[in-house]
């Protein structure tokens, strides 16, 4: 399933468009093969009688159920999951019937990390977690060539920061002068300072 280009802006360019690693399709394909093999085996082994036909129908119904729910459906989920990196944002879209899309601007990304198990290191894939301002994060599982993808993401973030400098780098305005406290330094009315020394004699 192709990613819809109408969600991109006019000047936005796609740098990477990925699906989860092909290892996600291994189990559904195995389920389909096992279901098909079970139907063929029952068809060959059971006699061509009414009871044999009923057995083939029962096994076929069970195989069809598992083939659709554990095979075809997971393949559709795999192909409908998109990881798109553009020069402005990260787009995550998934869903076969009900579609969900999430946008993460590059200028709000403050951290990104990868995690790989032993099997994922052999296959060259892994999980990429992107943290953004506001305690939001996006987790992309089974990203192919995850190390290269993280490097590309870092380059995109640095390029975006050069094109859009942060407002915090600008000079901050000077704080207003502190107002003088009212009445500070004034003498109380009606009181005069007496001269120092002994009192005059009468």
Tab-separated table of C-alpha atoms in Angstrom:
chain	number	residue	atom	x	y	z
A	1	UNK	CA	0.000	0.000	0.000
A	2	UNK	CA	1.534	3.245	-1.159
A	3	UNK	CA	1.882	6.234	1.112
A	4	UNK	CA	-0.495	9.071	0.112
A	5	UNK	CA	1.482	12.001	-1.264
A	6	UNK	CA	-1.327	14.452	-0.566
A	7	UNK	CA	-0.323	14.639	3.117
A	8	UNK	CA	2.948	16.346	2.165
A	9	UNK	CA	3.351	20.072	1.667
A	10	UNK	CA	4.367	21.561	-1.666
A	11	UNK	CA	8.010	22.127	-0.707
A	12	UNK	CA	8.387	19.023	1.471
A	13	UNK	CA	10.706	16.295	0.214
A	14	UNK	CA	10.707	12.642	1.272
A	15	UNK	CA	14.151	11.450	2.373
A	16	UNK	CA	13.266	7.944	3.605
A	17	UNK	CA	10.141	5.852	3.164
A	18	UNK	CA	10.300	2.554	5.045
A	19	UNK	CA	8.163	-0.363	6.114
A	20	UNK	CA	8.981	-2.618	9.068
A	21	UNK	CA	11.670	-5.203	8.389
A	22	UNK	CA	10.713	-8.208	6.265
A	23	UNK	CA	11.112	-10.455	9.308
A	24	UNK	CA	7.621	-9.320	10.307
A	25	UNK	CA	6.268	-11.181	7.270
A	26	UNK	CA	7.999	-14.497	8.013
A	27	UNK	CA	5.498	-15.768	10.592
A	28	UNK	CA	2.350	-14.901	8.567
A	29	UNK	CA	3.787	-16.619	5.503
A	30	UNK	CA	4.607	-19.719	7.562
A	31	UNK	CA	1.056	-19.763	8.930
A	32	UNK	CA	-0.353	-19.630	5.398
A	33	UNK	CA	1.920	-22.454	4.254
A	34	UNK	CA	1.023	-24.656	7.247
A	35	UNK	CA	-2.698	-24.032	6.756
A	36	UNK	CA	-2.463	-24.915	3.064
A	37	UNK	CA	-0.396	-28.027	3.799
A	38	UNK	CA	-2.938	-29.186	6.411
A	39	UNK	CA	-5.824	-28.895	3.960
A	40	UNK	CA	-3.921	-30.768	1.239
A	41	UNK	CA	-2.867	-33.510	3.673
A	42	UNK	CA	-6.398	-34.060	4.947
A	43	UNK	CA	-7.743	-34.037	1.391
A	44	UNK	CA	-5.299	-36.773	0.394
A	45	UNK	CA	-5.520	-38.904	3.533
A	46	UNK	CA	-9.274	-39.001	4.139
A	47	UNK	CA	-11.414	-41.337	2.012
A	48	UNK	CA	-13.793	-39.828	-0.553
A	49	UNK	CA	-16.868	-40.468	1.547
A	50	UNK	CA	-19.353	-38.264	3.310
A	51	UNK	CA	-17.389	-38.439	6.551
A	52	UNK	CA	-14.161	-37.674	4.740
A	53	UNK	CA	-15.762	-34.683	3.033
A	54	UNK	CA	-17.015	-33.371	6.365
A	55	UNK	CA	-13.499	-33.744	7.838
A	56	UNK	CA	-11.996	-31.849	4.922
A	57	UNK	CA	-14.544	-29.065	5.362
A	58	UNK	CA	-13.841	-28.779	9.100
A	59	UNK	CA	-10.070	-28.694	8.615
A	60	UNK	CA	-10.477	-26.260	5.733
A	61	UNK	CA	-12.600	-23.907	7.851
A	62	UNK	CA	-10.059	-23.947	10.687
A	63	UNK	CA	-7.191	-23.429	8.239
A	64	UNK	CA	-9.059	-20.560	6.586
A	65	UNK	CA	-9.665	-18.881	9.949
A	66	UNK	CA	-6.016	-19.047	11.013
A	67	UNK	CA	-4.831	-18.192	7.521
A	68	UNK	CA	-6.854	-14.985	7.462
A	69	UNK	CA	-6.365	-13.846	11.072
A	70	UNK	CA	-2.748	-14.957	11.563
A	71	UNK	CA	-1.550	-14.722	7.988
A	72	UNK	CA	-3.256	-12.385	5.531
A	73	UNK	CA	-4.225	-9.796	8.151
A	74	UNK	CA	-0.702	-9.501	9.575
A	75	UNK	CA	0.692	-9.126	6.053
A	76	UNK	CA	-1.734	-6.274	5.412
A	77	UNK	CA	-0.735	-4.635	8.714
A	78	UNK	CA	2.930	-4.948	7.744
A	79	UNK	CA	2.430	-3.343	4.333
A	80	UNK	CA	0.190	-0.572	5.677
A	81	UNK	CA	2.734	0.553	8.289
A	82	UNK	CA	4.807	3.468	6.995
A	83	UNK	CA	7.858	5.210	8.468
A	84	UNK	CA	8.398	8.380	6.448
A	85	UNK	CA	11.236	10.837	7.073
A	86	UNK	CA	11.067	14.177	5.276
A	87	UNK	CA	13.146	17.335	5.512
A	88	UNK	CA	10.542	18.814	7.883
A	89	UNK	CA	9.048	16.014	9.999
A	90	UNK	CA	8.623	12.333	10.774
A	91	UNK	CA	5.353	10.724	9.701
A	92	UNK	CA	4.118	7.456	11.182
A	93	UNK	CA	1.074	5.847	9.630
A	94	UNK	CA	-0.534	2.473	10.212
A	95	UNK	CA	-3.909	0.781	10.058
A	96	UNK	CA	-5.665	-1.339	7.453
A	97	UNK	CA	-9.282	-0.267	7.916
A	98	UNK	CA	-9.054	2.525	10.506
A	99	UNK	CA	-5.971	4.559	9.654
A	100	UNK	CA	-3.887	6.447	12.210
A	101	UNK	CA	-1.166	8.968	11.384
A	102	UNK	CA	1.224	10.838	13.635
A	103	UNK	CA	3.449	13.786	12.713
A	104	UNK	CA	6.586	14.717	14.629
A	105	UNK	CA	8.313	17.967	13.527
A	106	UNK	CA	12.088	17.810	13.401
A	107	UNK	CA	12.470	21.043	15.361
A	108	UNK	CA	10.781	19.422	18.381
A	109	UNK	CA	12.995	16.319	18.520
A	110	UNK	CA	15.388	16.420	21.470
A	111	UNK	CA	16.588	12.802	21.663
A	112	UNK	CA	16.603	9.563	19.673
A	113	UNK	CA	17.965	6.124	20.505
A	114	UNK	CA	18.090	2.634	19.023
A	115	UNK	CA	17.745	-0.806	20.564
A	116	UNK	CA	18.774	-4.096	18.939
A	117	UNK	CA	18.525	-7.643	20.189
A	118	UNK	CA	21.003	-10.286	19.085
A	119	UNK	CA	18.726	-11.506	16.287
A	120	UNK	CA	18.015	-7.934	15.181
A	121	UNK	CA	21.739	-7.192	15.027
A	122	UNK	CA	22.187	-10.153	12.698
A	123	UNK	CA	19.276	-9.022	10.522
A	124	UNK	CA	20.331	-5.363	10.603
A	125	UNK	CA	17.096	-4.010	12.060
A	126	UNK	CA	16.042	-2.608	15.414
A	127	UNK	CA	13.737	-0.304	17.350
A	128	UNK	CA	14.092	3.462	16.952
A	129	UNK	CA	12.649	5.650	19.723
A	130	UNK	CA	12.299	9.390	19.104
A	131	UNK	CA	11.597	11.745	22.023
A	132	UNK	CA	10.233	15.227	21.474
A	133	UNK	CA	9.491	18.314	23.527
A	134	UNK	CA	6.468	17.849	25.767
A	135	UNK	CA	7.303	14.323	26.970
A	136	UNK	CA	6.048	12.769	23.741
A	137	UNK	CA	7.773	9.846	22.066
A	138	UNK	CA	7.384	7.750	18.930
A	139	UNK	CA	8.488	4.115	18.850
A	140	UNK	CA	9.246	2.543	15.470
A	141	UNK	CA	9.680	-1.218	15.702
A	142	UNK	CA	11.643	-3.424	13.289
A	143	UNK	CA	13.193	-0.510	11.407
A	144	UNK	CA	15.452	-1.879	8.623
A	145	UNK	CA	19.054	-0.599	8.678
A	146	UNK	CA	18.271	1.173	11.932
A	147	UNK	CA	21.818	2.512	12.437
A	148	UNK	CA	21.836	4.262	9.058
A	149	UNK	CA	18.326	5.554	9.676
A	150	UNK	CA	19.398	7.095	12.995
A	151	UNK	CA	22.375	8.764	11.297
A	152	UNK	CA	20.101	10.155	8.590
A	153	UNK	CA	17.707	11.445	11.248
A	154	UNK	CA	20.558	13.215	13.015
A	155	UNK	CA	21.592	14.897	9.765
A	156	UNK	CA	18.023	15.997	9.080
A	157	UNK	CA	17.722	17.519	12.551
A	158	UNK	CA	21.010	19.413	12.208
A	159	UNK	CA	20.037	20.723	8.771
A	160	UNK	CA	16.645	21.818	10.067
A	161	UNK	CA	18.284	23.688	12.963
A	162	UNK	CA	20.578	25.513	10.554
A	163	UNK	CA	17.676	26.552	8.359
A	164	UNK	CA	15.443	27.477	11.318
A	165	UNK	CA	17.608	28.901	14.115
A	166	UNK	CA	16.209	28.530	17.584
A	167	UNK	CA	14.608	31.602	19.073
A	168	UNK	CA	16.508	31.016	22.299
A	169	UNK	CA	19.735	32.023	20.566
A	170	UNK	CA	18.483	35.582	20.073
A	171	UNK	CA	19.439	38.290	22.549
A	172	UNK	CA	17.095	38.404	25.462
A	173	UNK	CA	15.650	41.855	26.293
A	174	UNK	CA	17.084	43.571	29.332
A	175	UNK	CA	14.863	43.381	32.422
A	176	UNK	CA	13.079	46.633	33.366
A	177	UNK	CA	14.742	48.738	36.106
A	178	UNK	CA	13.607	48.025	39.616
A	179	UNK	CA	11.271	50.748	40.866
A	180	UNK	CA	12.431	52.605	43.917
A	181	UNK	CA	10.492	51.708	47.002
A	182	UNK	CA	8.000	54.364	47.891
A	183	UNK	CA	9.032	56.395	50.867
A	184	UNK	CA	12.557	55.009	50.982
A	185	UNK	CA	15.093	57.604	52.112
A	186	UNK	CA	12.447	60.120	53.211
A	187	UNK	CA	12.205	61.718	56.625
A	188	UNK	CA	9.053	61.491	58.690
A	189	UNK	CA	7.225	64.872	58.708
A	190	UNK	CA	7.103	66.890	61.925
A	191	UNK	CA	10.277	65.464	63.337
A	192	UNK	CA	13.491	67.442	63.325
A	193	UNK	CA	16.878	66.125	64.079
A	194	UNK	CA	18.186	67.391	67.444
A	195	UNK	CA	21.753	68.546	67.620
A	196	UNK	CA	24.076	66.287	69.414
A	197	UNK	CA	25.623	67.303	72.722
A	198	UNK	CA	24.438	68.184	76.227
A	199	UNK	CA	21.099	70.037	76.645
A	200	UNK	CA	21.297	73.856	77.173
A	201	UNK	CA	21.211	75.220	80.690
A	202	UNK	CA	18.248	77.231	81.867
